[in-house]
Amino acid sequence: MPVEVLDKAKAEMLDWHGSGMSVMEMSHRGSEFVSIAEDATARLRRLLKVPDNYSVLFLQGGAAGQFAGVPMNLLGGDKTSADYIVTGNWGKKAVKEAAKYGQASTAASSEDDSFTRIPSRDAWQLRADAGYVHYTPNETIQGVEFHHTPDTGDVPLVADMSSSFLSRPVDVSKFGVIYAGAQKNAGPAGITMVIVRNDLMGEPQAGCPMVLDYKQQADADSMLNTPACYAWYICGLTFEWLENNGGLEAIGEINARKSAKLYDFIDNSGFYSNPVDPTARSRMNVPFLLADDALNKDFLAQAEDAGLSTLKGHRSVGGMRASIYNAMPEAGVDALIDFMRDFAKRNG
Ligand SMILES: *Cc1c(COP(=O)(O)O)cnc(C)c1O
């Protein structure tokens, strides 16, 4: 979380704008909270330049909830199948969940290469009659990111953008659905944004729960049931912070600079390594290995002492992972590099 956002939340904690209430105490139907929700939604629309023919929803159930929500809304009628491009753990989970609700299949996967690259476009086995093509623009665990938006012709493109949401500009008009859990770049856990093209709503599967039905939620301004009010409010403050700091172009440049610095250091260190194809490296999550795994424990303990936390890599990948989301200042990346250089010198 950006410190400025936490500071503002702290200042408004007990009495939001003279209302005499904390945002946590408001009725979600009251004029105060409705204005907070509307302001956050408008800011997100401005940041992403969301076209008018798209709805912006703030739902619960996480990105994983949308693994089911997407097929339940988009498959049905004459659309029965969906193609998944799998470039890491999250895409693999998404296709597995979708297979409960339709014919979801893996059209391309880089699992044989330990998810260190993006399968070349010629090798994608796409079906022209598929209801949608799903991919994960940034695979959080493996640190693999698409630096372009795939072209899927007339078949709607669906993106699990959880870990790269708001990290750079995107052309929303190229997507059928974008969804993202807030907790990586947009706010606290507990709320999930769904941006959906209006013509894709309105024909959910019969078994679709109302809270996952895009059309019903859009018609109810995402308040079919009580929304995650406080999380929604904090997302709004984060959107405000982004707008005050130059929007997605500006944060995109900062993120490019932060990640390039770290990869350059790793590649030239002779001690650390990153296995990902350089054309598909993530700007948000940078996994790296030490020259000797036996040093991992020392590295983590000494990093913690230096004020650098949560560097342990996911158990399926091992090694380390630096997650350098929007809120991580450039100085934080510099501090990490200084520590890594020093550690390598002492142990190399
Ligand atoms: C974190 C993450 C998820 C899981 O999000 P939840 O909100 O916990 O369901 C899914 N996809 C990606 C790409 C993620 O980074």
Short mmCIF file of N, CA, C and O and ligand atoms in Angstrom, two decimals, residues 62-64 67 90 136 138 140 160 162-163 183-184, ligand 1:
data_model
loop_
_atom_site.label_atom_id
_atom_site.label_comp_id
_atom_site.label_asym_id
_atom_site.label_seq_id
_atom_site.Cartn_x
_atom_site.Cartn_y
_atom_site.Cartn_z
N GLY A 62 -12.73 -12.92 -4.70
CA GLY A 62 -11.35 -12.94 -5.21
C GLY A 62 -11.26 -13.24 -6.69
O GLY A 62 -12.26 -13.50 -7.37
N ALA A 63 -10.03 -13.19 -7.17
CA ALA A 63 -9.80 -13.56 -8.56
C ALA A 63 -10.19 -15.02 -8.78
O ALA A 63 -10.74 -15.40 -9.82
N ALA A 64 -9.95 -15.83 -7.75
CA ALA A 64 -10.29 -17.25 -7.87
C ALA A 64 -11.80 -17.43 -8.06
O ALA A 64 -12.24 -18.37 -8.73
N PHE A 67 -12.47 -17.30 -11.59
CA PHE A 67 -12.13 -18.50 -12.37
C PHE A 67 -13.42 -19.25 -12.72
O PHE A 67 -13.53 -19.86 -13.78
N TRP A 90 -1.29 -19.76 -11.85
CA TRP A 90 -2.64 -19.21 -11.78
C TRP A 90 -3.46 -19.61 -13.00
O TRP A 90 -4.64 -19.95 -12.88
N THR A 136 -3.22 -15.09 -18.55
CA THR A 136 -2.79 -14.41 -17.34
C THR A 136 -1.66 -13.46 -17.74
O THR A 136 -0.53 -13.90 -17.93
N ASN A 138 0.18 -11.45 -16.24
CA ASN A 138 1.36 -11.57 -15.39
C ASN A 138 1.19 -12.75 -14.45
O ASN A 138 0.27 -12.76 -13.64
N THR A 140 2.21 -14.40 -11.37
CA THR A 140 2.79 -13.85 -10.15
C THR A 140 3.90 -14.71 -9.55
O THR A 140 4.86 -14.19 -8.99
N ASP A 160 -6.90 -12.51 -16.53
CA ASP A 160 -6.74 -12.45 -15.08
C ASP A 160 -5.56 -11.49 -14.83
O ASP A 160 -4.41 -11.89 -14.88
N SER A 162 -4.78 -9.84 -12.17
CA SER A 162 -4.60 -9.56 -10.73
C SER A 162 -3.27 -8.89 -10.38
O SER A 162 -3.23 -7.91 -9.66
N SER A 163 -2.16 -9.44 -10.89
CA SER A 163 -0.87 -8.96 -10.39
C SER A 163 -0.21 -7.94 -11.32
O SER A 163 0.92 -7.53 -11.06
N GLN A 183 -5.71 -7.05 -4.10
CA GLN A 183 -4.63 -7.03 -3.10
C GLN A 183 -3.20 -6.94 -3.62
O GLN A 183 -2.28 -6.82 -2.84
N LYS A 184 -3.00 -6.97 -4.93
CA LYS A 184 -1.63 -6.83 -5.44
C LYS A 184 -1.30 -5.35 -5.67
O LYS A 184 -0.31 -4.85 -5.18
C1 LIG B 1 -3.05 -13.49 -6.39
C2 LIG B 1 -3.57 -13.98 -7.69
C3 LIG B 1 -4.77 -14.70 -7.80
C4 LIG B 1 -5.58 -15.10 -6.60
O1 LIG B 1 -6.34 -14.07 -6.18
P1 LIG B 1 -7.44 -14.26 -5.02
O2 LIG B 1 -8.01 -12.90 -4.92
O3 LIG B 1 -6.71 -14.71 -3.80
O4 LIG B 1 -8.41 -15.27 -5.48
C5 LIG B 1 -5.20 -15.10 -9.05
N1 LIG B 1 -4.50 -14.78 -10.15
C6 LIG B 1 -3.34 -14.08 -10.09
C7 LIG B 1 -2.60 -13.77 -11.35
C8 LIG B 1 -2.85 -13.67 -8.86
O5 LIG B 1 -1.69 -12.98 -8.79
#
